[in-house]
Amino acid sequence: MSNQPCENDFSNPVKPENHQIAQQAWAHLDRLTKPPRSLGRVEEIAVQLCSIQKITAPQSHPRSVLIFAGDHGVCEENISAFPQAVTGEMLKNMAGGGAAVSVLSKLHQVDLIVIDVGSMLPSDVTIENVERRVIRAGTRNFTKEAAMTDDEIRSAFDIGKEFIRHEADKNVKLVILGEMGIGNTTSASAISAAILQCPVADITGRGTGVDDEGIQRKISAIEKGLALHQPDPLNGLQIATRVGGYEIAAMAGAILEARDQNIAILLDGFIVTAAALVACSINPDCKFNLIASHSSAEHGHKQLLDFLRLKPLLQLNMRLGEASGALIALPIIDAATAIYHNMATFESAGVSNKKS
Amino acid sequence: MSNQPCENDFSNPVKPENHQIAQQAWAHLDRLTKPPRSLGRVEEIAVQLCSIQKITAPQSHPRSVLIFAGDHGVCEENISAFPQAVTGEMLKNMAGGGAAVSVLSKLHQVDLIVIDVGSMLPSDVTIENVERRVIRAGTRNFTKEAAMTDDEIRSAFDIGKEFIRHEADKNVKLVILGEMGIGNTTSASAISAAILQCPVADITGRGTGVDDEGIQRKISAIEKGLALHQPDPLNGLQIATRVGGYEIAAMAGAILEARDQNIAILLDGFIVTAAALVACSINPDCKFNLIASHSSAEHGHKQLLDFLRLKPLLQLNMRLGEASGALIALPIIDAATAIYHNMATFESAGVSNKKS
């Protein structure tokens, strides 16, 4: 990927090799009892799913949400509104049913899988319904040294890929990615500034809600980190190693593997989209598998979506993370598949078509 | 209502008399394990539901979709891309399960109630699962005479009110309004131009898909009708009588009654919003009960929403009508109630709150 915005229009992305499948999907949709294309983006999503799944019968079931969690050494710089302990506490809350992701995944019949790839929770702690695959108890403080080693980021990618393969084995058609990690908007902003080559202040927001002084500390920390590491803007892997997080790297790995498994990826907010930037830097073809669920209130998310030419389904001023935006958008994808499969055609329903 | 845009900010509308309920709802939401207000519009919707339902326990079940159908005499002016017979044919398709509204209402567990208040179908035709309450077989051509008599519009309002009372008796908490009627974007544009006092061309779109010549015929027909009737811009009832439709009047009646029954109304697209304009012209308080599901591709819809200060949940370039946009937005309201009722609090989950 060059670090220029993509040239294709990804508002309706179809893999070139699946052009014929997309044409067949459009022909089917145009026979249904509605003015042609009158469901707008909903029809485009149905066609994109056909392209991703390489079949003219798009599916949004079975589906899973994978939450990757990790802690961030850069929290030493006092860049978050919440204490670092919250990452581990929220893992328990997610698994216990009380978090937004727990409530919304239950509402929409989505399997919730929580994977701890790098929280500060002691290694002997087990949490029911949380996969503890901790690479290290938090990344290093990227203002002082690289967040991860090369081996560590490889492990994070491998865990993301492994979980996607596991979902593929279960015949899962759509995976929602989400994250938990106090400090991870700082890491996501650092990755974004490095790849987009934009001023740090332009792409750094309040995360969970830091005040004016906190956001200045956040910007300074990112500027310090980027000045120290001088990463190559075209090398997403290097950037993620230097200033990323274990959960971000695991999500990037998941996206890379989803492409090979013909699985649709529903992105959540800013941090997940930063992981998509990393994945697309490694293999630009990944973009065809991505559906942007929403444009969040987090400063900078819209720029990432524009850079990737992804058109979000929702803009509801959300900024919670943990896949909440993606889960709120999911029923639009369900609607697209239901329309595709269950509506009558003009012929079958005996309805007169448009005047010629 | 003056025919100036409303002054209140209806992006987060709370009935003044329910201010305390709204405060309690916000206090509850702020105790849940998420950064405060981080679910944006979703939280606002939960609070608005509390206000409408006068209770700090918002509900989106049980819910119904009411589809009102009618034909339009102005079709004589060749203003639609589809033949008039489609109104009746689509009633059968809706009841038979093949229409978009049938598929989406089944997907989201919504009772579908189809009411024919004025189609051209012969009066002796019965259709299973369609309530045939025909006031007249189509309105009169408003370019030549008033679309309805005073008695007829009163009947249409009464039918709308009756069906809402019936839903209230069933303890329904949320009603989705939708419509079917070839030619009804012409009628909705005429109503809108009269109330907003804007040029007809500014608020007239392609409906189901008329070509360039068709849209010119449509604009001319509306201009001719408004020149003939010279309706009072402050008198929505008069405007609807002169250039409206039976289904539009029935929906306006439904909205007026929903206010009295503390039922939330989820609006669909341009035509339903034109009915809301009529209802709000008669009783501006109705606005508190309205949730705008989407901003459609139909030219003019955004202007109506802005005039009513309604902030749509979705903008997906949809223009099908028959409640399809509202049904695609409905799960956002379900998510709002699920979040409200089912998330853990910081205290109950033992999660550390924001740094003080």
mmCIF file of N, CA and C in Angstrom, chain B residues 16-129:
data_model
loop_
_atom_site.group_PDB
_atom_site.id
_atom_site.type_symbol
_atom_site.label_atom_id
_atom_site.label_comp_id
_atom_site.label_asym_id
_atom_site.label_seq_id
_atom_site.Cartn_x
_atom_site.Cartn_y
_atom_site.Cartn_z
ATOM 1 N N PRO B 16 -41.217 18.669 28.327
ATOM 2 C CA PRO B 16 -40.903 19.481 29.517
ATOM 3 C C PRO B 16 -41.461 18.860 30.801
ATOM 4 N N GLU B 17 -42.658 18.305 30.741
ATOM 5 C CA GLU B 17 -43.246 17.743 31.971
ATOM 6 C C GLU B 17 -42.552 16.457 32.406
ATOM 7 N N ASN B 18 -41.710 15.892 31.521
ATOM 8 C CA ASN B 18 -41.005 14.657 31.878
ATOM 9 C C ASN B 18 -39.510 14.885 32.100
ATOM 10 N N HIS B 19 -39.175 16.122 32.389
ATOM 11 C CA HIS B 19 -37.772 16.485 32.582
ATOM 12 C C HIS B 19 -37.132 15.645 33.687
ATOM 13 N N GLN B 20 -37.873 15.423 34.781
ATOM 14 C CA GLN B 20 -37.307 14.687 35.904
ATOM 15 C C GLN B 20 -37.048 13.213 35.549
ATOM 16 N N ILE B 21 -37.979 12.636 34.806
ATOM 17 C CA ILE B 21 -37.781 11.255 34.340
ATOM 18 C C ILE B 21 -36.501 11.170 33.504
ATOM 19 N N ALA B 22 -36.326 12.147 32.634
ATOM 20 C CA ALA B 22 -35.133 12.151 31.780
ATOM 21 C C ALA B 22 -33.867 12.273 32.623
ATOM 22 N N GLN B 23 -33.905 13.114 33.642
ATOM 23 C CA GLN B 23 -32.736 13.269 34.521
ATOM 24 C C GLN B 23 -32.398 11.953 35.209
ATOM 25 N N GLN B 24 -33.440 11.257 35.679
ATOM 26 C CA GLN B 24 -33.220 9.959 36.331
ATOM 27 C C GLN B 24 -32.652 8.940 35.348
ATOM 28 N N ALA B 25 -33.145 8.986 34.118
ATOM 29 C CA ALA B 25 -32.651 8.052 33.092
ATOM 30 C C ALA B 25 -31.171 8.315 32.803
ATOM 31 N N TRP B 26 -30.807 9.595 32.689
ATOM 32 C CA TRP B 26 -29.391 9.924 32.458
ATOM 33 C C TRP B 26 -28.529 9.473 33.637
ATOM 34 N N ALA B 27 -29.025 9.676 34.845
ATOM 35 C CA ALA B 27 -28.245 9.271 36.030
ATOM 36 C C ALA B 27 -28.002 7.764 36.007
ATOM 37 N N HIS B 28 -29.033 7.006 35.621
ATOM 38 C CA HIS B 28 -28.864 5.552 35.515
ATOM 39 C C HIS B 28 -27.825 5.205 34.448
ATOM 40 N N LEU B 29 -27.957 5.795 33.268
ATOM 41 C CA LEU B 29 -27.028 5.487 32.166
ATOM 42 C C LEU B 29 -25.585 5.820 32.553
ATOM 43 N N ASP B 30 -25.417 6.880 33.322
ATOM 44 C CA ASP B 30 -24.055 7.304 33.691
ATOM 45 C C ASP B 30 -23.412 6.391 34.735
ATOM 46 N N ARG B 31 -24.212 5.525 35.373
ATOM 47 C CA ARG B 31 -23.645 4.561 36.324
ATOM 48 C C ARG B 31 -23.157 3.276 35.644
ATOM 49 N N LEU B 32 -23.501 3.092 34.370
ATOM 50 C CA LEU B 32 -23.170 1.838 33.677
ATOM 51 C C LEU B 32 -21.692 1.809 33.276
ATOM 52 N N THR B 33 -21.156 0.596 33.125
ATOM 53 C CA THR B 33 -19.712 0.422 32.891
ATOM 54 C C THR B 33 -19.304 0.813 31.469
ATOM 55 N N LYS B 34 -19.237 2.120 31.271
ATOM 56 C CA LYS B 34 -18.779 2.715 30.006
ATOM 57 C C LYS B 34 -18.417 4.158 30.328
ATOM 58 N N PRO B 35 -17.526 4.751 29.554
ATOM 59 C CA PRO B 35 -17.310 6.186 29.751
ATOM 60 C C PRO B 35 -18.655 6.910 29.591
ATOM 61 N N PRO B 36 -18.935 7.899 30.427
ATOM 62 C CA PRO B 36 -20.255 8.534 30.371
ATOM 63 C C PRO B 36 -20.585 9.087 28.981
ATOM 64 N N ARG B 37 -21.800 8.824 28.539
ATOM 65 C CA ARG B 37 -22.334 9.309 27.250
ATOM 66 C C ARG B 37 -21.606 8.728 26.033
ATOM 67 N N SER B 38 -20.819 7.645 26.247
ATOM 68 C CA SER B 38 -19.995 7.151 25.146
ATOM 69 C C SER B 38 -20.789 6.366 24.112
ATOM 70 N N LEU B 39 -22.088 6.118 24.371
ATOM 71 C CA LEU B 39 -22.897 5.506 23.311
ATOM 72 C C LEU B 39 -23.724 6.547 22.550
ATOM 73 N N GLY B 40 -23.402 7.817 22.774
ATOM 74 C CA GLY B 40 -23.926 8.887 21.914
ATOM 75 C C GLY B 40 -25.431 8.863 21.728
ATOM 76 N N ARG B 41 -25.847 8.834 20.468
ATOM 77 C CA ARG B 41 -27.269 8.890 20.122
ATOM 78 C C ARG B 41 -28.051 7.732 20.718
ATOM 79 N N VAL B 42 -27.388 6.592 20.893
ATOM 80 C CA VAL B 42 -28.084 5.416 21.418
ATOM 81 C C VAL B 42 -28.604 5.716 22.828
ATOM 82 N N GLU B 43 -27.798 6.394 23.630
ATOM 83 C CA GLU B 43 -28.247 6.777 24.975
ATOM 84 C C GLU B 43 -29.350 7.831 24.900
ATOM 85 N N GLU B 44 -29.223 8.752 23.967
ATOM 86 C CA GLU B 44 -30.268 9.777 23.815
ATOM 87 C C GLU B 44 -31.623 9.146 23.490
ATOM 88 N N ILE B 45 -31.579 8.117 22.659
ATOM 89 C CA ILE B 45 -32.819 7.425 22.287
ATOM 90 C C ILE B 45 -33.441 6.755 23.514
ATOM 91 N N ALA B 46 -32.609 6.154 24.347
ATOM 92 C CA ALA B 46 -33.123 5.528 25.571
ATOM 93 C C ALA B 46 -33.829 6.570 26.437
ATOM 94 N N VAL B 47 -33.218 7.735 26.558
ATOM 95 C CA VAL B 47 -33.808 8.792 27.392
ATOM 96 C C VAL B 47 -35.097 9.323 26.748
ATOM 97 N N GLN B 48 -35.088 9.487 25.423
ATOM 98 C CA GLN B 48 -36.315 9.957 24.773
ATOM 99 C C GLN B 48 -37.464 8.967 24.975
ATOM 100 N N LEU B 49 -37.146 7.668 24.882
ATOM 101 C CA LEU B 49 -38.191 6.658 25.123
ATOM 102 C C LEU B 49 -38.751 6.784 26.535
ATOM 103 N N CYS B 50 -37.871 7.006 27.508
ATOM 104 C CA CYS B 50 -38.340 7.203 28.896
ATOM 105 C C CYS B 50 -39.310 8.379 28.953
ATOM 106 N N SER B 51 -38.953 9.450 28.274
ATOM 107 C CA SER B 51 -39.809 10.636 28.280
ATOM 108 C C SER B 51 -41.163 10.339 27.632
ATOM 109 N N ILE B 52 -41.131 9.686 26.480
ATOM 110 C CA ILE B 52 -42.386 9.388 25.770
ATOM 111 C C ILE B 52 -43.266 8.459 26.602
ATOM 112 N N GLN B 53 -42.632 7.442 27.185
ATOM 113 C CA GLN B 53 -43.397 6.406 27.887
ATOM 114 C C GLN B 53 -43.636 6.768 29.356
ATOM 115 N N LYS B 54 -43.115 7.909 29.779
ATOM 116 C CA LYS B 54 -43.298 8.423 31.146
ATOM 117 C C LYS B 54 -42.888 7.398 32.189
ATOM 118 N N ILE B 55 -41.734 6.786 31.981
ATOM 119 C CA ILE B 55 -41.276 5.749 32.899
ATOM 120 C C ILE B 55 -39.765 5.612 32.750
ATOM 121 N N THR B 56 -39.061 5.301 33.860
ATOM 122 C CA THR B 56 -37.607 5.150 33.755
ATOM 123 C C THR B 56 -37.212 3.718 33.383
ATOM 124 N N ALA B 57 -38.081 3.069 32.622
ATOM 125 C CA ALA B 57 -37.785 1.721 32.131
ATOM 126 C C ALA B 57 -38.254 1.654 30.676
ATOM 127 N N PRO B 58 -37.409 2.157 29.750
ATOM 128 C CA PRO B 58 -37.848 2.274 28.352
ATOM 129 C C PRO B 58 -38.070 0.913 27.697
ATOM 130 N N GLN B 59 -39.093 0.834 26.858
ATOM 131 C CA GLN B 59 -39.439 -0.436 26.210
ATOM 132 C C GLN B 59 -39.565 -0.254 24.702
ATOM 133 N N SER B 60 -39.075 -1.242 23.945
ATOM 134 C CA SER B 60 -39.328 -1.236 22.504
ATOM 135 C C SER B 60 -40.165 -2.443 22.068
ATOM 136 N N HIS B 61 -40.649 -3.188 23.034
ATOM 137 C CA HIS B 61 -41.559 -4.318 22.800
ATOM 138 C C HIS B 61 -42.775 -4.140 23.696
ATOM 139 N N PRO B 62 -43.962 -4.603 23.314
ATOM 140 C CA PRO B 62 -44.307 -5.018 21.959
ATOM 141 C C PRO B 62 -44.326 -3.824 21.014
ATOM 142 N N ARG B 63 -44.182 -4.113 19.716
ATOM 143 C CA ARG B 63 -44.211 -3.047 18.721
ATOM 144 C C ARG B 63 -44.954 -3.523 17.493
ATOM 145 N N SER B 64 -45.476 -2.584 16.732
ATOM 146 C CA SER B 64 -46.213 -2.913 15.514
ATOM 147 C C SER B 64 -45.780 -1.973 14.412
ATOM 148 N N VAL B 65 -45.951 -2.442 13.189
ATOM 149 C CA VAL B 65 -45.821 -1.544 12.047
ATOM 150 C C VAL B 65 -47.200 -1.409 11.409
ATOM 151 N N LEU B 66 -47.628 -0.176 11.250
ATOM 152 C CA LEU B 66 -48.906 0.098 10.578
ATOM 153 C C LEU B 66 -48.589 0.654 9.194
ATOM 154 N N ILE B 67 -49.042 -0.056 8.174
ATOM 155 C CA ILE B 67 -48.880 0.424 6.802
ATOM 156 C C ILE B 67 -50.237 0.931 6.320
ATOM 157 N N PHE B 68 -50.297 2.193 5.983
ATOM 158 C CA PHE B 68 -51.518 2.771 5.420
ATOM 159 C C PHE B 68 -51.330 2.944 3.915
ATOM 160 N N ALA B 69 -52.342 2.511 3.150
ATOM 161 C CA ALA B 69 -52.222 2.564 1.694
ATOM 162 C C ALA B 69 -53.365 3.375 1.088
ATOM 163 N N GLY B 70 -53.059 4.038 -0.014
ATOM 164 C CA GLY B 70 -54.088 4.790 -0.730
ATOM 165 C C GLY B 70 -53.618 5.128 -2.132
ATOM 166 N N ASP B 71 -54.576 5.351 -3.009
ATOM 167 C CA ASP B 71 -54.226 5.781 -4.368
ATOM 168 C C ASP B 71 -54.475 7.277 -4.536
ATOM 169 N N HIS B 72 -53.913 7.796 -5.631
ATOM 170 C CA HIS B 72 -53.838 9.246 -5.810
ATOM 171 C C HIS B 72 -54.345 9.659 -7.184
ATOM 172 N N GLY B 73 -55.382 10.513 -7.174
ATOM 173 C CA GLY B 73 -55.959 10.992 -8.433
ATOM 174 C C GLY B 73 -54.957 11.719 -9.313
ATOM 175 N N VAL B 74 -53.943 12.306 -8.683
ATOM 176 C CA VAL B 74 -52.953 13.067 -9.447
ATOM 177 C C VAL B 74 -52.125 12.169 -10.374
ATOM 178 N N CYS B 75 -52.261 10.850 -10.226
ATOM 179 C CA CYS B 75 -51.563 9.946 -11.157
ATOM 180 C C CYS B 75 -52.016 10.163 -12.602
ATOM 181 N N GLU B 76 -53.215 10.711 -12.788
ATOM 182 C CA GLU B 76 -53.670 11.099 -14.142
ATOM 183 C C GLU B 76 -52.665 11.992 -14.860
ATOM 184 N N GLU B 77 -51.866 12.698 -14.071
ATOM 185 C CA GLU B 77 -50.889 13.623 -14.672
ATOM 186 C C GLU B 77 -49.591 12.915 -15.053
ATOM 187 N N ASN B 78 -49.577 11.563 -14.938
ATOM 188 C CA ASN B 78 -48.402 10.770 -15.344
ATOM 189 C C ASN B 78 -47.142 11.186 -14.585
ATOM 190 N N ILE B 79 -47.264 11.130 -13.249
ATOM 191 C CA ILE B 79 -46.170 11.622 -12.409
ATOM 192 C C ILE B 79 -45.381 10.498 -11.734
ATOM 193 N N SER B 80 -45.739 9.228 -11.999
ATOM 194 C CA SER B 80 -45.019 8.126 -11.342
ATOM 195 C C SER B 80 -44.371 7.183 -12.348
ATOM 196 N N ALA B 81 -43.297 6.556 -11.925
ATOM 197 C CA ALA B 81 -42.591 5.589 -12.772
ATOM 198 C C ALA B 81 -43.318 4.252 -12.820
ATOM 199 N N PHE B 82 -44.245 4.022 -11.872
ATOM 200 C CA PHE B 82 -44.944 2.743 -11.809
ATOM 201 C C PHE B 82 -46.439 2.949 -12.074
ATOM 202 N N PRO B 83 -47.105 1.959 -12.677
ATOM 203 C CA PRO B 83 -48.555 2.076 -12.908
ATOM 204 C C PRO B 83 -49.325 2.037 -11.585
ATOM 205 N N GLN B 84 -50.499 2.674 -11.584
ATOM 206 C CA GLN B 84 -51.288 2.816 -10.360
ATOM 207 C C GLN B 84 -51.710 1.462 -9.783
ATOM 208 N N ALA B 85 -51.828 0.458 -10.640
ATOM 209 C CA ALA B 85 -52.246 -0.873 -10.180
ATOM 210 C C ALA B 85 -51.308 -1.442 -9.118
ATOM 211 N N VAL B 86 -50.099 -0.909 -9.079
ATOM 212 C CA VAL B 86 -49.099 -1.454 -8.154
ATOM 213 C C VAL B 86 -49.535 -1.294 -6.693
ATOM 214 N N THR B 87 -50.276 -0.232 -6.380
ATOM 215 C CA THR B 87 -50.707 -0.055 -4.983
ATOM 216 C C THR B 87 -51.443 -1.303 -4.492
ATOM 217 N N GLY B 88 -52.444 -1.723 -5.231
ATOM 218 C CA GLY B 88 -53.216 -2.899 -4.838
ATOM 219 C C GLY B 88 -52.395 -4.178 -4.898
ATOM 220 N N GLU B 89 -51.593 -4.292 -5.942
ATOM 221 C CA GLU B 89 -50.753 -5.497 -6.079
ATOM 222 C C GLU B 89 -49.788 -5.618 -4.906
ATOM 223 N N MET B 90 -49.260 -4.479 -4.471
ATOM 224 C CA MET B 90 -48.302 -4.522 -3.355
ATOM 225 C C MET B 90 -48.999 -4.828 -2.031
ATOM 226 N N LEU B 91 -50.269 -4.436 -1.887
ATOM 227 C CA LEU B 91 -51.001 -4.816 -0.670
ATOM 228 C C LEU B 91 -51.017 -6.336 -0.531
ATOM 229 N N LYS B 92 -51.299 -7.005 -1.641
ATOM 230 C CA LYS B 92 -51.309 -8.481 -1.612
ATOM 231 C C LYS B 92 -49.907 -9.014 -1.307
ATOM 232 N N ASN B 93 -48.903 -8.411 -1.916
ATOM 233 C CA ASN B 93 -47.521 -8.853 -1.705
ATOM 234 C C ASN B 93 -47.094 -8.657 -0.247
ATOM 235 N N MET B 94 -47.489 -7.530 0.338
ATOM 236 C CA MET B 94 -47.165 -7.283 1.752
ATOM 237 C C MET B 94 -47.814 -8.340 2.641
ATOM 238 N N ALA B 95 -49.097 -8.554 2.423
ATOM 239 C CA ALA B 95 -49.821 -9.515 3.258
ATOM 240 C C ALA B 95 -49.319 -10.934 3.003
ATOM 241 N N GLY B 96 -48.830 -11.169 1.787
ATOM 242 C CA GLY B 96 -48.363 -12.506 1.429
ATOM 243 C C GLY B 96 -46.931 -12.795 1.865
ATOM 244 N N GLY B 97 -46.241 -11.804 2.374
ATOM 245 C CA GLY B 97 -44.901 -12.053 2.919
ATOM 246 C C GLY B 97 -43.754 -11.709 1.998
ATOM 247 N N GLY B 98 -44.036 -11.209 0.786
ATOM 248 C CA GLY B 98 -42.967 -11.024 -0.185
ATOM 249 C C GLY B 98 -42.389 -9.627 -0.276
ATOM 250 N N ALA B 99 -43.026 -8.651 0.374
ATOM 251 C CA ALA B 99 -42.539 -7.271 0.273
ATOM 252 C C ALA B 99 -41.421 -7.021 1.280
ATOM 253 N N ALA B 100 -40.698 -5.931 1.069
ATOM 254 C CA ALA B 100 -39.621 -5.583 2.008
ATOM 255 C C ALA B 100 -40.171 -5.470 3.424
ATOM 256 N N VAL B 101 -41.324 -4.824 3.580
ATOM 257 C CA VAL B 101 -41.879 -4.647 4.927
ATOM 258 C C VAL B 101 -42.227 -5.988 5.561
ATOM 259 N N SER B 102 -42.645 -6.942 4.756
ATOM 260 C CA SER B 102 -42.996 -8.259 5.300
ATOM 261 C C SER B 102 -41.742 -8.961 5.808
ATOM 262 N N VAL B 103 -40.702 -8.915 4.985
ATOM 263 C CA VAL B 103 -39.445 -9.590 5.332
ATOM 264 C C VAL B 103 -38.824 -8.959 6.580
ATOM 265 N N LEU B 104 -38.792 -7.636 6.616
ATOM 266 C CA LEU B 104 -38.109 -6.949 7.722
ATOM 267 C C LEU B 104 -38.924 -6.992 9.007
ATOM 268 N N SER B 105 -40.248 -6.965 8.911
ATOM 269 C CA SER B 105 -41.038 -7.027 10.151
ATOM 270 C C SER B 105 -40.939 -8.428 10.756
ATOM 271 N N LYS B 106 -40.872 -9.442 9.898
ATOM 272 C CA LYS B 106 -40.666 -10.800 10.407
ATOM 273 C C LYS B 106 -39.281 -10.926 11.059
ATOM 274 N N LEU B 107 -38.269 -10.374 10.398
ATOM 275 C CA LEU B 107 -36.894 -10.435 10.926
ATOM 276 C C LEU B 107 -36.801 -9.847 12.326
ATOM 277 N N HIS B 108 -37.547 -8.768 12.562
ATOM 278 C CA HIS B 108 -37.404 -8.048 13.836
ATOM 279 C C HIS B 108 -38.596 -8.234 14.781
ATOM 280 N N GLN B 109 -39.378 -9.290 14.568
ATOM 281 C CA GLN B 109 -40.505 -9.589 15.470
ATOM 282 C C GLN B 109 -41.423 -8.381 15.666
ATOM 283 N N VAL B 110 -41.913 -7.867 14.556
ATOM 284 C CA VAL B 110 -42.831 -6.731 14.595
ATOM 285 C C VAL B 110 -44.159 -7.179 13.988
ATOM 286 N N ASP B 111 -45.262 -6.897 14.680
ATOM 287 C CA ASP B 111 -46.575 -7.189 14.102
ATOM 288 C C ASP B 111 -46.810 -6.277 12.906
ATOM 289 N N LEU B 112 -47.171 -6.862 11.773
ATOM 290 C CA LEU B 112 -47.438 -6.082 10.552
ATOM 291 C C LEU B 112 -48.942 -5.950 10.362
ATOM 292 N N ILE B 113 -49.408 -4.712 10.310
ATOM 293 C CA ILE B 113 -50.831 -4.447 10.115
ATOM 294 C C ILE B 113 -50.972 -3.550 8.891
ATOM 295 N N VAL B 114 -51.658 -4.058 7.875
ATOM 296 C CA VAL B 114 -51.795 -3.329 6.616
ATOM 297 C C VAL B 114 -53.228 -2.831 6.492
ATOM 298 N N ILE B 115 -53.372 -1.519 6.305
ATOM 299 C CA ILE B 115 -54.697 -0.910 6.267
ATOM 300 C C ILE B 115 -54.859 -0.140 4.964
ATOM 301 N N ASP B 116 -55.805 -0.591 4.160
ATOM 302 C CA ASP B 116 -56.111 0.079 2.896
ATOM 303 C C ASP B 116 -57.174 1.135 3.165
ATOM 304 N N VAL B 117 -56.764 2.403 3.124
ATOM 305 C CA VAL B 117 -57.737 3.480 3.365
ATOM 306 C C VAL B 117 -58.215 4.151 2.086
ATOM 307 N N GLY B 118 -57.634 3.723 0.928
ATOM 308 C CA GLY B 118 -58.092 4.418 -0.274
ATOM 309 C C GLY B 118 -57.492 3.914 -1.572
ATOM 310 N N SER B 119 -57.275 2.593 -1.682
ATOM 311 C CA SER B 119 -56.728 2.090 -2.950
ATOM 312 C C SER B 119 -57.829 1.974 -3.997
ATOM 313 N N MET B 120 -57.423 1.767 -5.229
ATOM 314 C CA MET B 120 -58.366 1.617 -6.342
ATOM 315 C C MET B 120 -58.922 0.199 -6.435
ATOM 316 N N LEU B 121 -58.477 -0.707 -5.588
ATOM 317 C CA LEU B 121 -58.996 -2.081 -5.654
ATOM 318 C C LEU B 121 -60.510 -2.060 -5.445
ATOM 319 N N PRO B 122 -61.257 -2.815 -6.267
ATOM 320 C CA PRO B 122 -62.721 -2.843 -6.113
ATOM 321 C C PRO B 122 -63.114 -3.184 -4.674
ATOM 322 N N SER B 123 -64.221 -2.588 -4.224
ATOM 323 C CA SER B 123 -64.596 -2.696 -2.805
ATOM 324 C C SER B 123 -64.956 -4.126 -2.403
ATOM 325 N N ASP B 124 -65.338 -4.972 -3.377
ATOM 326 C CA ASP B 124 -65.718 -6.342 -3.005
ATOM 327 C C ASP B 124 -64.518 -7.284 -2.924
ATOM 328 N N VAL B 125 -63.338 -6.778 -3.220
ATOM 329 C CA VAL B 125 -62.137 -7.618 -3.119
ATOM 330 C C VAL B 125 -61.706 -7.701 -1.654
ATOM 331 N N THR B 126 -61.519 -8.905 -1.168
ATOM 332 C CA THR B 126 -60.946 -9.039 0.173
ATOM 333 C C THR B 126 -59.546 -9.634 0.033
ATOM 334 N N ILE B 127 -58.646 -9.172 0.870
ATOM 335 C CA ILE B 127 -57.278 -9.702 0.876
ATOM 336 C C ILE B 127 -56.986 -10.145 2.292
ATOM 337 N N GLU B 128 -56.601 -11.399 2.418
ATOM 338 C CA GLU B 128 -56.288 -11.920 3.744
ATOM 339 C C GLU B 128 -55.185 -11.075 4.376
ATOM 340 N N ASN B 129 -55.356 -10.718 5.621
ATOM 341 C CA ASN B 129 -54.375 -9.933 6.374
ATOM 342 C C ASN B 129 -54.273 -8.476 5.932
#
